[in-house]
Amino acid sequence: MKVNQILMSGIAVLAAATMAVAAPGGGTVSGKVTYEGTPAKQKPIDMSKEPSCAKAHATPITTEAVVTGEGNTLENVVVYISAGAPDGATAPAQAVTITQRGCQYVPHLVALQVNQELKVVNEDQTSHNIHPLAKANREWNKSQPPGSPAFTEKFDKEEFIPVKCNIHPWMHSTFAVMKTSHYSVTAGNGGFTLPNLPPGKYTITAWHESYGTQTQDVTITGSETKTISFVFKAKPY
Amino acid sequence: MNTKVPSKWVLWLSALAILALPSAAAAQESHIGKLTGHASSGKELYRRFCIGCHGPRGDGQGENAPYVTPQPRNFVAATFKCRSTVTGTLPTDEDLFNAVTRGFNTTNMPSWEPLTPQQRADLVAYIKTFSERWKNEKPGTPIEVPAETAVTVESINHGKELFQKLECWKCHGPEGRGDGPSASTLTDSNDQPIRPYNFSVGTRFKCGTTNQDLYKIFITGVDGTPMPSFADVIKPNEAWDLVHYLRTLQVTRKGPESEFMKAKGGSTKAADKSGK
């Protein structure tokens, strides 16, 4: 019986959470991103060339091209509305921050809106260069030595921009520049929520840096919550 | 047919559109000093001199491109190495003119000085027709290069400190020999291997020969390569100190900095001692 109670209360909490997001009007699309198959084993990173960063990690960290959670969930997937949402959403005033810490990008992936400010912070005792390899946007490349102030940049076109630090070749990130304000990045549990959707037909796209994109069409009629799931095929190499 | 436009008109309109295309290209101009370059004249020159490597579409995929390292510049992407403007912005017409005139040392791009200045200006105008960016964006504002400071022991030593602090050596090596710990891992934006500049060889830089050119290279960065912009992290006068120190790393080159070093005892170490 106890198990049942816990389950029930769990469902109640979940329901409350979804209601809270759905409340401002419109429907919600939520769900989970998982994988099937065997994902590539992430390689340990050798930071011996950068002792100040090597020291920052008690155990050697690995690459983050595929990050998974319990129950085959997939982290760092950008789920967004690629068609159906009105264009020209104004960028939020608040900046999104990416931090270089221990010669890693934290978070690994940053999603932001077109013309939203991106704040770049270096907390390390070493120089980094931030080099977004943009194609649709302008490609720039800036040095940020230790102790130098954070700087901000904007991107004016939608694009998934691969980012690297040329000094530390293991450092990779993605700036996911979104045209829409309806996007969500999956955390360890693979979950995503796209709230406040007015009635209409939408195309939902899930993007992963190693596994590419998947799309699904969803129709919202009222204030309901539609649950969809994405399953990526993982290759062991 | 719902359309009320007579088919005769459609024909006329499409004829007009075809006529309008070359005139739109002709509207593309370059301005270098008193020279005005015209894309229409540049096109003929391009087809004669440039098309082999840079290709008919300007995408760097010419007939010779597979045999050329580094790859020919892709004018459609419009990312340019040698600029007087901040990183990520378009270069000025003059920057492009200088690049065509100078050529790119250590690459297959020769100097086009044998062409007349007018011809080079025409080429610059034509190169700008390959990317939409030239229609939608203005070139960046050129950075200000203050008057060069005097070459002194203090200046050279401070430049050396900057070289350490900004970790130039991570790629360029502790003595500027292009052998830093990250050097072997570097790739350009096309994922092609690229080497950091080796100062000890003392060859011309890709983006010029003068101290002003050297100043611009590290302040604006070399876009499309691992070399970042240091505009936000070096103060103008400090930048001259770095220029003076970098010149002393070009051990085979004769210049005021190396002459100065010789007079002071020959090496930065000696300069260190005399500075103490």
Coordinates of C-alpha atoms in Angstrom, one line a residue:
Chain A
M1 CA 0.0 0.0 0.0
K2 CA 2.8 2.3 0.8
V3 CA 4.2 2.0 -2.7
N4 CA 0.8 3.0 -4.0
Q5 CA 0.7 6.0 -1.8
I6 CA 4.1 7.2 -2.9
L7 CA 3.0 6.6 -6.5
M8 CA -0.2 8.5 -6.0
S9 CA 1.5 11.5 -4.4
G10 CA 4.1 11.4 -7.2
I11 CA 1.4 11.6 -9.8
A12 CA -0.2 14.4 -7.8
V13 CA 3.1 16.4 -7.7
L14 CA 3.5 15.8 -11.4
A15 CA 0.0 16.9 -12.2
A16 CA 0.4 20.0 -10.1
A17 CA 3.7 20.8 -11.9
T18 CA 2.1 20.4 -15.4
M19 CA -0.9 22.4 -14.3
A20 CA 1.3 25.2 -13.0
V21 CA 3.0 25.5 -16.4
A22 CA -0.1 25.1 -18.4
A23 CA -2.0 27.6 -16.4
P24 CA -1.1 30.8 -18.3
G25 CA -3.2 29.6 -21.2
G26 CA -2.9 27.3 -24.1
G27 CA -1.7 23.7 -24.3
T28 CA 1.6 22.0 -23.4
V29 CA 3.7 19.5 -25.2
S30 CA 5.9 17.5 -22.9
G31 CA 7.7 14.2 -23.0
K32 CA 11.0 12.4 -22.8
V33 CA 14.0 11.8 -25.1
T34 CA 15.6 8.4 -24.9
Y35 CA 17.9 6.3 -27.0
E36 CA 18.0 2.7 -28.1
G37 CA 21.1 0.7 -28.9
T38 CA 24.6 1.3 -27.4
P39 CA 25.9 4.9 -27.3
A40 CA 29.5 5.5 -28.0
K41 CA 31.6 5.3 -24.9
Q42 CA 32.8 8.7 -24.0
K43 CA 36.6 9.1 -23.9
P44 CA 38.5 10.3 -20.8
I45 CA 40.1 13.7 -21.4
D46 CA 43.8 14.1 -20.8
M47 CA 44.3 17.6 -19.3
S48 CA 47.9 17.0 -18.4
K49 CA 48.9 19.9 -20.8
E50 CA 46.8 22.2 -18.7
P51 CA 47.7 21.4 -15.1
S52 CA 45.5 24.2 -13.6
C53 CA 42.5 22.5 -15.1
A54 CA 43.6 18.9 -14.5
K55 CA 43.7 19.8 -10.8
A56 CA 40.1 21.0 -10.9
H57 CA 38.8 17.4 -11.5
A58 CA 39.3 14.8 -8.8
T59 CA 38.5 12.1 -11.3
P60 CA 39.3 12.6 -15.0
I61 CA 36.2 13.8 -16.9
T62 CA 35.1 12.4 -20.2
T63 CA 33.9 13.9 -23.5
E64 CA 30.2 15.0 -23.6
A65 CA 29.2 14.2 -27.1
V66 CA 26.6 11.8 -25.7
V67 CA 25.4 12.2 -22.1
T68 CA 22.8 9.7 -20.9
G69 CA 20.8 9.1 -17.7
E70 CA 19.1 6.3 -16.0
G71 CA 16.5 4.5 -18.1
N72 CA 18.3 5.3 -21.4
T73 CA 17.4 9.0 -21.2
L74 CA 19.3 11.4 -23.3
E75 CA 20.6 14.7 -22.0
N76 CA 21.5 17.9 -24.0
V77 CA 18.7 17.5 -26.6
V78 CA 17.2 20.7 -27.8
V79 CA 13.4 20.2 -28.3
Y80 CA 11.8 23.2 -30.1
I81 CA 8.9 24.2 -32.3
S82 CA 10.3 24.4 -35.8
A83 CA 7.0 25.2 -37.6
G84 CA 3.7 26.5 -36.5
A85 CA 4.8 29.0 -33.9
P86 CA 4.5 32.7 -34.9
D87 CA 7.9 34.0 -35.9
G88 CA 9.5 37.2 -34.6
A89 CA 9.3 36.4 -30.9
T90 CA 11.2 39.2 -29.1
A91 CA 14.3 38.1 -27.3
P92 CA 14.2 38.0 -23.5
A93 CA 16.1 40.8 -21.8
Q94 CA 17.9 38.4 -19.6
A95 CA 21.3 37.1 -20.8
V96 CA 22.2 33.4 -21.0
T97 CA 25.5 32.5 -19.5
I98 CA 28.1 30.0 -20.5
T99 CA 31.1 29.5 -18.2
Q100 CA 34.5 28.0 -18.9
R101 CA 35.3 26.1 -15.7
G102 CA 37.9 23.4 -15.3
C103 CA 38.5 23.6 -19.1
Q104 CA 34.9 22.6 -19.7
Y105 CA 31.9 24.5 -21.0
V106 CA 29.2 24.7 -18.3
P107 CA 26.6 24.0 -19.4
H108 CA 27.8 21.9 -22.2
L109 CA 25.1 23.3 -24.5
V110 CA 23.5 26.7 -24.5
A111 CA 20.1 27.4 -26.1
L112 CA 19.1 31.1 -26.6
Q113 CA 16.9 33.2 -28.8
V114 CA 17.9 35.2 -31.8
N115 CA 19.3 38.5 -30.6
Q116 CA 19.3 37.4 -26.9
E117 CA 22.5 38.3 -25.1
L118 CA 25.0 35.5 -24.4
K119 CA 27.4 36.2 -21.5
V120 CA 30.7 34.4 -21.7
V121 CA 32.6 33.9 -18.4
N122 CA 36.1 32.5 -17.8
E123 CA 36.6 31.2 -14.2
D124 CA 39.8 29.3 -15.1
Q125 CA 43.4 30.2 -14.4
T126 CA 44.2 29.8 -18.0
S127 CA 43.4 31.6 -21.3
H128 CA 40.6 30.4 -23.5
N129 CA 39.5 31.4 -26.9
I130 CA 35.8 31.3 -27.7
H131 CA 35.4 30.4 -31.3
P132 CA 31.8 29.8 -32.6
L133 CA 32.2 28.2 -36.0
A134 CA 29.1 29.9 -37.4
K135 CA 28.0 29.7 -41.0
A136 CA 24.7 31.6 -41.1
N137 CA 25.9 34.0 -38.3
R138 CA 29.1 36.0 -38.2
E139 CA 32.1 33.8 -37.3
W140 CA 34.2 35.5 -34.6
N141 CA 37.0 34.3 -32.3
K142 CA 37.9 36.1 -29.0
S143 CA 40.6 35.5 -26.5
Q144 CA 39.7 35.5 -22.8
P145 CA 42.7 35.4 -20.5
P146 CA 42.3 34.5 -16.8
G147 CA 40.7 37.3 -14.7
S148 CA 39.4 39.2 -17.7
P149 CA 35.8 40.4 -17.5
A150 CA 32.9 38.5 -19.0
F151 CA 31.8 39.7 -22.4
T152 CA 28.4 39.5 -24.2
E153 CA 27.6 38.7 -27.8
K154 CA 24.4 38.2 -29.8
F155 CA 23.5 36.1 -32.9
D156 CA 21.0 37.4 -35.4
K157 CA 20.1 34.2 -37.3
E158 CA 18.9 30.8 -36.1
E159 CA 21.6 28.2 -36.2
F160 CA 23.2 25.4 -34.3
I161 CA 26.7 26.7 -33.9
P162 CA 29.5 24.4 -33.0
V163 CA 31.8 26.1 -30.6
K164 CA 35.4 25.3 -29.7
C165 CA 38.4 26.5 -27.8
N166 CA 41.4 26.1 -30.1
I167 CA 43.8 26.2 -27.2
H168 CA 42.1 23.2 -25.5
P169 CA 41.0 20.9 -28.3
W170 CA 38.8 18.8 -26.1
M171 CA 36.5 21.7 -25.3
H172 CA 33.3 21.6 -27.4
S173 CA 30.0 23.3 -27.0
T174 CA 27.0 24.3 -29.1
F175 CA 25.1 27.6 -29.2
A176 CA 21.6 26.7 -30.3
V177 CA 20.2 30.0 -31.6
M178 CA 16.4 29.7 -31.8
K179 CA 13.9 31.7 -33.8
T180 CA 11.1 30.6 -31.5
S181 CA 10.7 31.2 -27.8
H182 CA 9.3 27.7 -27.4
Y183 CA 12.3 25.5 -26.7
S184 CA 13.5 23.2 -24.0
V185 CA 16.9 21.5 -23.3
T186 CA 16.7 18.0 -21.8
A187 CA 18.4 17.5 -18.4
G188 CA 19.6 14.1 -17.1
N189 CA 16.0 12.7 -17.0
G190 CA 15.6 13.4 -20.7
G191 CA 12.4 15.4 -20.0
F192 CA 11.2 18.5 -21.8
T193 CA 8.2 20.8 -21.6
L194 CA 6.9 23.3 -24.1
P195 CA 4.2 25.2 -22.3
N196 CA 1.8 28.1 -23.3
L197 CA 1.0 26.9 -26.8
P198 CA -2.1 28.5 -28.4
P199 CA -4.3 26.1 -30.3
G200 CA -2.7 25.1 -33.7
K201 CA -0.7 22.6 -35.5
Y202 CA 3.0 22.4 -34.6
T203 CA 6.1 20.6 -35.8
I204 CA 8.3 19.7 -32.8
T205 CA 12.0 19.0 -33.6
A206 CA 14.5 17.3 -31.3
W207 CA 18.2 18.0 -32.0
H208 CA 21.2 16.2 -30.6
E209 CA 24.8 17.0 -31.5
S210 CA 25.7 13.4 -32.3
Y211 CA 22.4 11.9 -33.4
G212 CA 20.9 14.6 -35.6
T213 CA 17.3 15.7 -35.7
Q214 CA 13.8 14.1 -35.4
T215 CA 10.5 15.7 -35.9
Q216 CA 6.9 15.1 -34.9
D217 CA 3.7 16.9 -35.6
V218 CA 1.3 17.8 -32.8
T219 CA -2.0 19.5 -32.8
I220 CA -3.1 21.5 -29.8
T221 CA -6.9 22.3 -29.5
G222 CA -7.2 23.7 -26.0
S223 CA -5.4 23.7 -22.8
E224 CA -4.5 20.0 -22.9
T225 CA -1.1 18.4 -22.4
K226 CA 0.1 16.3 -25.2
T227 CA 2.8 13.8 -24.3
I228 CA 5.3 12.8 -27.1
S229 CA 8.6 10.9 -27.0
F230 CA 11.6 10.9 -29.1
V231 CA 13.8 7.8 -29.5
F232 CA 17.3 8.3 -31.0
K233 CA 19.2 5.3 -32.4
A234 CA 22.6 5.2 -30.7
K235 CA 25.6 3.8 -32.5
P236 CA 28.5 2.4 -30.5
Y237 CA 31.1 4.1 -32.7
Chain B
M1 CA -6.4 31.1 -64.8
N2 CA -7.1 33.5 -61.9
T3 CA -4.4 35.9 -62.9
K4 CA -5.5 39.1 -64.5
V5 CA -2.0 40.0 -65.8
P6 CA -1.9 39.4 -69.6
S7 CA 0.8 36.9 -70.6
K8 CA 2.4 39.6 -72.8
W9 CA 3.1 41.6 -69.6
V10 CA 4.6 38.6 -67.8
L11 CA 7.0 38.3 -70.7
W12 CA 7.9 42.0 -70.5
L13 CA 8.4 41.8 -66.8
S14 CA 10.7 38.8 -66.9
A15 CA 12.7 40.5 -69.7
L16 CA 13.1 43.5 -67.4
A17 CA 14.1 41.3 -64.5
I18 CA 16.8 39.7 -66.7
L19 CA 18.0 43.1 -67.8
A20 CA 18.0 44.3 -64.2
L21 CA 20.4 41.5 -63.0
P22 CA 23.6 42.7 -64.7
S23 CA 22.8 46.3 -63.7
A24 CA 22.4 45.2 -60.0
A25 CA 25.9 43.6 -60.3
A26 CA 27.3 46.8 -61.8
A27 CA 26.0 48.7 -58.9
Q28 CA 28.5 46.8 -56.8
E29 CA 31.4 49.1 -56.3
S30 CA 34.6 49.3 -54.3
H31 CA 36.2 52.5 -53.0
I32 CA 39.9 52.5 -52.3
G33 CA 41.2 56.1 -51.8
K34 CA 40.3 57.9 -55.0
L35 CA 39.8 54.7 -56.9
T36 CA 36.3 53.3 -57.7
G37 CA 36.2 49.6 -58.6
H38 CA 33.4 48.2 -60.7
A39 CA 32.2 44.6 -60.4
S40 CA 31.4 44.4 -64.1
S41 CA 35.1 45.0 -65.1
G42 CA 36.2 42.8 -62.1
K43 CA 34.3 39.9 -63.4
E44 CA 36.4 39.6 -66.6
L45 CA 39.6 39.8 -64.6
Y46 CA 38.3 37.3 -62.1
R47 CA 37.5 34.8 -64.9
R48 CA 41.0 35.2 -66.2
F49 CA 43.1 35.2 -63.0
C50 CA 41.1 33.9 -60.0
I51 CA 38.6 31.4 -61.2
G52 CA 41.1 28.5 -61.3
C53 CA 41.3 28.3 -57.5
H54 CA 38.4 30.4 -56.2
G55 CA 35.9 28.9 -58.7
P56 CA 33.1 30.3 -60.9
R57 CA 30.8 30.7 -57.9
G58 CA 33.5 32.2 -55.6
D59 CA 33.1 29.3 -53.2
G60 CA 36.8 28.3 -53.2
Q61 CA 36.0 25.2 -55.2
G62 CA 37.9 26.0 -58.4
E63 CA 39.5 23.4 -60.7
N64 CA 42.8 23.6 -58.8
A65 CA 41.3 23.7 -55.3
P66 CA 41.8 20.0 -54.5
Y67 CA 45.5 20.5 -54.9
V68 CA 45.8 23.7 -52.9
T69 CA 46.7 23.9 -49.2
P70 CA 45.5 25.9 -47.4
Q71 CA 42.2 25.9 -49.3
P72 CA 41.4 28.9 -51.5
R73 CA 39.2 31.5 -49.7
N74 CA 35.5 30.9 -50.0
F75 CA 34.0 34.3 -50.8
V76 CA 30.4 33.0 -50.3
A77 CA 31.2 32.5 -46.6
A78 CA 32.8 35.9 -46.5
T79 CA 35.1 35.2 -43.6
F80 CA 38.3 37.1 -44.1
K81 CA 41.7 36.7 -42.4
C82 CA 43.3 40.1 -42.9
R83 CA 41.1 42.9 -41.6
S84 CA 41.5 46.2 -39.9
T85 CA 38.0 45.7 -38.5
V86 CA 36.9 43.8 -35.3
T87 CA 36.5 40.0 -35.3
G88 CA 33.4 38.7 -37.0
T89 CA 32.8 41.8 -39.2
L90 CA 33.4 42.4 -42.9
P91 CA 36.7 43.9 -43.9
T92 CA 37.0 47.3 -45.6
D93 CA 37.5 47.6 -49.3
E94 CA 41.0 48.7 -48.6
D95 CA 41.7 45.5 -46.5
L96 CA 40.7 43.4 -49.5
F97 CA 42.7 45.6 -51.9
N98 CA 45.8 45.2 -49.7
A99 CA 45.3 41.4 -49.5
V100 CA 45.0 41.1 -53.3
T101 CA 48.0 43.3 -53.7
R102 CA 50.2 41.6 -51.1
G103 CA 49.2 38.0 -51.7
F104 CA 49.3 35.5 -48.8
N105 CA 52.8 34.4 -47.9
T106 CA 53.3 30.7 -47.3
T107 CA 50.1 29.9 -49.4
N108 CA 49.4 29.6 -53.1
M109 CA 47.9 33.0 -53.3
P110 CA 50.4 35.2 -55.1
S111 CA 50.8 39.0 -55.0
W112 CA 48.7 40.7 -57.7
E113 CA 50.8 43.8 -57.8
P114 CA 51.4 43.3 -61.5
L115 CA 47.8 44.3 -62.1
T116 CA 47.0 48.0 -62.1
P117 CA 45.5 49.5 -59.0
Q118 CA 42.3 50.0 -61.0
Q119 CA 42.1 46.3 -61.9
R120 CA 42.7 45.3 -58.3
A121 CA 39.9 47.7 -57.2
D122 CA 37.6 46.1 -59.9
L123 CA 38.4 42.6 -58.5
V124 CA 37.6 43.7 -55.0
A125 CA 34.2 45.0 -56.2
Y126 CA 33.5 41.7 -58.0
I127 CA 34.6 39.5 -55.0
K128 CA 31.9 41.3 -52.9
T129 CA 29.1 40.1 -55.2
F130 CA 29.5 36.5 -54.1
S131 CA 28.1 36.9 -50.6
E132 CA 24.7 38.4 -49.6
R133 CA 26.5 39.7 -46.5
W134 CA 27.8 42.7 -48.5
K135 CA 24.2 43.7 -49.2
N136 CA 23.0 43.2 -45.6
E137 CA 25.9 44.4 -43.6
K138 CA 28.4 47.2 -43.5
P139 CA 32.1 46.6 -43.1
G140 CA 33.2 46.9 -39.5
T141 CA 34.7 50.1 -38.1
P142 CA 38.5 49.9 -38.5
I143 CA 40.3 49.7 -35.2
E144 CA 42.4 52.7 -34.1
V145 CA 46.1 52.1 -34.1
P146 CA 47.8 54.8 -32.0
A147 CA 51.2 56.1 -32.8
E148 CA 53.9 53.6 -32.1
T149 CA 55.7 53.9 -28.8
A150 CA 59.5 53.9 -28.5
V151 CA 61.4 50.6 -28.5
T152 CA 62.9 50.3 -24.9
V153 CA 64.0 47.5 -22.6
E154 CA 60.9 48.1 -20.6
S155 CA 58.7 47.9 -23.6
I156 CA 60.2 44.6 -24.8
N157 CA 60.2 43.1 -21.3
H158 CA 56.6 44.1 -20.7
G159 CA 55.7 42.6 -24.1
K160 CA 57.4 39.4 -23.0
E161 CA 55.2 39.4 -19.8
L162 CA 52.1 39.8 -22.0
F163 CA 53.2 36.9 -24.2
Q164 CA 53.3 34.8 -21.0
K165 CA 50.1 36.2 -19.5
L166 CA 48.0 36.0 -22.6
E167 CA 49.4 32.5 -23.2
C168 CA 50.4 33.2 -26.8
W169 CA 53.0 30.5 -26.2
K170 CA 50.3 27.8 -25.9
C171 CA 50.3 27.8 -29.7
H172 CA 53.3 29.9 -30.8
G173 CA 55.7 28.2 -28.4
P174 CA 57.8 29.6 -25.5
E175 CA 60.3 31.1 -28.0
G176 CA 57.8 31.8 -30.7
R177 CA 58.9 28.8 -32.8
G178 CA 55.3 27.7 -33.5
D179 CA 55.8 24.6 -31.2
G180 CA 53.5 25.3 -28.3
P181 CA 51.6 22.5 -26.5
S182 CA 48.4 23.1 -28.5
A183 CA 50.2 23.7 -31.9
S184 CA 49.8 20.2 -33.2
T185 CA 46.0 20.1 -32.6
L186 CA 45.0 23.2 -34.4
T187 CA 42.5 23.2 -37.3
D188 CA 41.0 26.0 -39.3
S189 CA 37.3 26.5 -39.6
N190 CA 37.2 24.0 -42.5
D191 CA 38.7 21.4 -40.2
Q192 CA 42.0 21.5 -42.1
P193 CA 45.2 21.3 -40.0
I194 CA 46.9 24.7 -39.6
R195 CA 50.2 25.8 -38.1
P196 CA 50.7 28.7 -35.8
Y197 CA 53.2 31.3 -37.1
N198 CA 56.8 30.5 -36.4
F199 CA 58.5 33.8 -35.5
S200 CA 62.0 32.3 -35.6
V201 CA 61.8 31.8 -39.3
G202 CA 61.1 35.5 -39.7
T203 CA 59.0 35.2 -42.9
R204 CA 56.5 37.8 -43.8
F205 CA 53.2 37.5 -41.9
K206 CA 50.1 36.6 -44.0
C207 CA 48.6 39.9 -43.2
G208 CA 51.5 42.3 -43.9
T209 CA 55.0 43.3 -43.0
T210 CA 54.9 46.4 -40.9
N211 CA 54.6 46.9 -37.1
Q212 CA 51.1 48.4 -37.8
D213 CA 50.1 45.1 -39.6
L214 CA 51.4 43.0 -36.7
Y215 CA 49.4 45.2 -34.2
K216 CA 46.3 44.7 -36.3
I217 CA 46.8 40.9 -36.6
F218 CA 46.5 40.1 -32.9
I219 CA 44.0 42.9 -32.0
T220 CA 41.5 41.9 -34.7
G221 CA 42.4 38.2 -34.9
V222 CA 42.7 36.1 -38.0
D223 CA 39.1 35.0 -38.7
G224 CA 38.6 31.5 -39.9
T225 CA 41.7 30.3 -38.0
P226 CA 42.4 29.5 -34.3
M227 CA 44.0 32.9 -33.9
P228 CA 41.5 34.9 -31.7
S229 CA 41.0 38.6 -31.3
F230 CA 42.7 40.3 -28.3
A231 CA 40.9 43.6 -28.7
D232 CA 39.1 43.4 -25.4
V233 CA 42.1 42.2 -23.3
I234 CA 45.1 44.3 -24.5
K235 CA 45.3 48.1 -23.9
P236 CA 46.5 50.1 -26.9
N237 CA 50.0 51.0 -25.6
E238 CA 50.5 47.5 -24.2
A239 CA 49.9 46.2 -27.7
W240 CA 52.9 48.1 -28.9
D241 CA 55.0 46.4 -26.2
L242 CA 53.8 43.1 -27.5
V243 CA 54.7 44.1 -31.0
H244 CA 58.2 45.0 -29.9
Y245 CA 58.7 41.7 -28.1
L246 CA 57.4 39.7 -31.0
R247 CA 59.9 41.3 -33.3
T248 CA 62.7 40.2 -31.1
L249 CA 61.5 36.6 -31.6
Q250 CA 62.1 37.0 -35.3
V251 CA 65.8 36.3 -34.7
T252 CA 66.7 36.2 -38.4
R253 CA 65.1 39.4 -39.3
K254 CA 66.9 42.8 -39.3
G255 CA 64.9 45.5 -37.7
P256 CA 65.0 48.3 -35.2
E257 CA 64.0 45.9 -32.4
S258 CA 66.7 43.3 -33.1
E259 CA 69.3 46.1 -33.6
F260 CA 68.2 47.5 -30.2
M261 CA 68.6 44.0 -28.7
K262 CA 72.0 43.6 -30.2
A263 CA 73.1 46.9 -28.8
K264 CA 71.8 45.8 -25.4
G265 CA 73.7 42.6 -25.4
G266 CA 71.9 40.3 -27.9
S267 CA 69.2 38.5 -26.1
T268 CA 66.1 39.1 -24.1
K269 CA 67.8 37.5 -21.1
A270 CA 70.5 40.2 -21.3
A271 CA 67.8 42.8 -21.6
D272 CA 66.2 41.3 -18.4
K273 CA 69.5 41.7 -16.6
S274 CA 70.0 45.3 -17.8
G275 CA 66.4 46.0 -16.8
K276 CA 67.0 44.9 -13.2

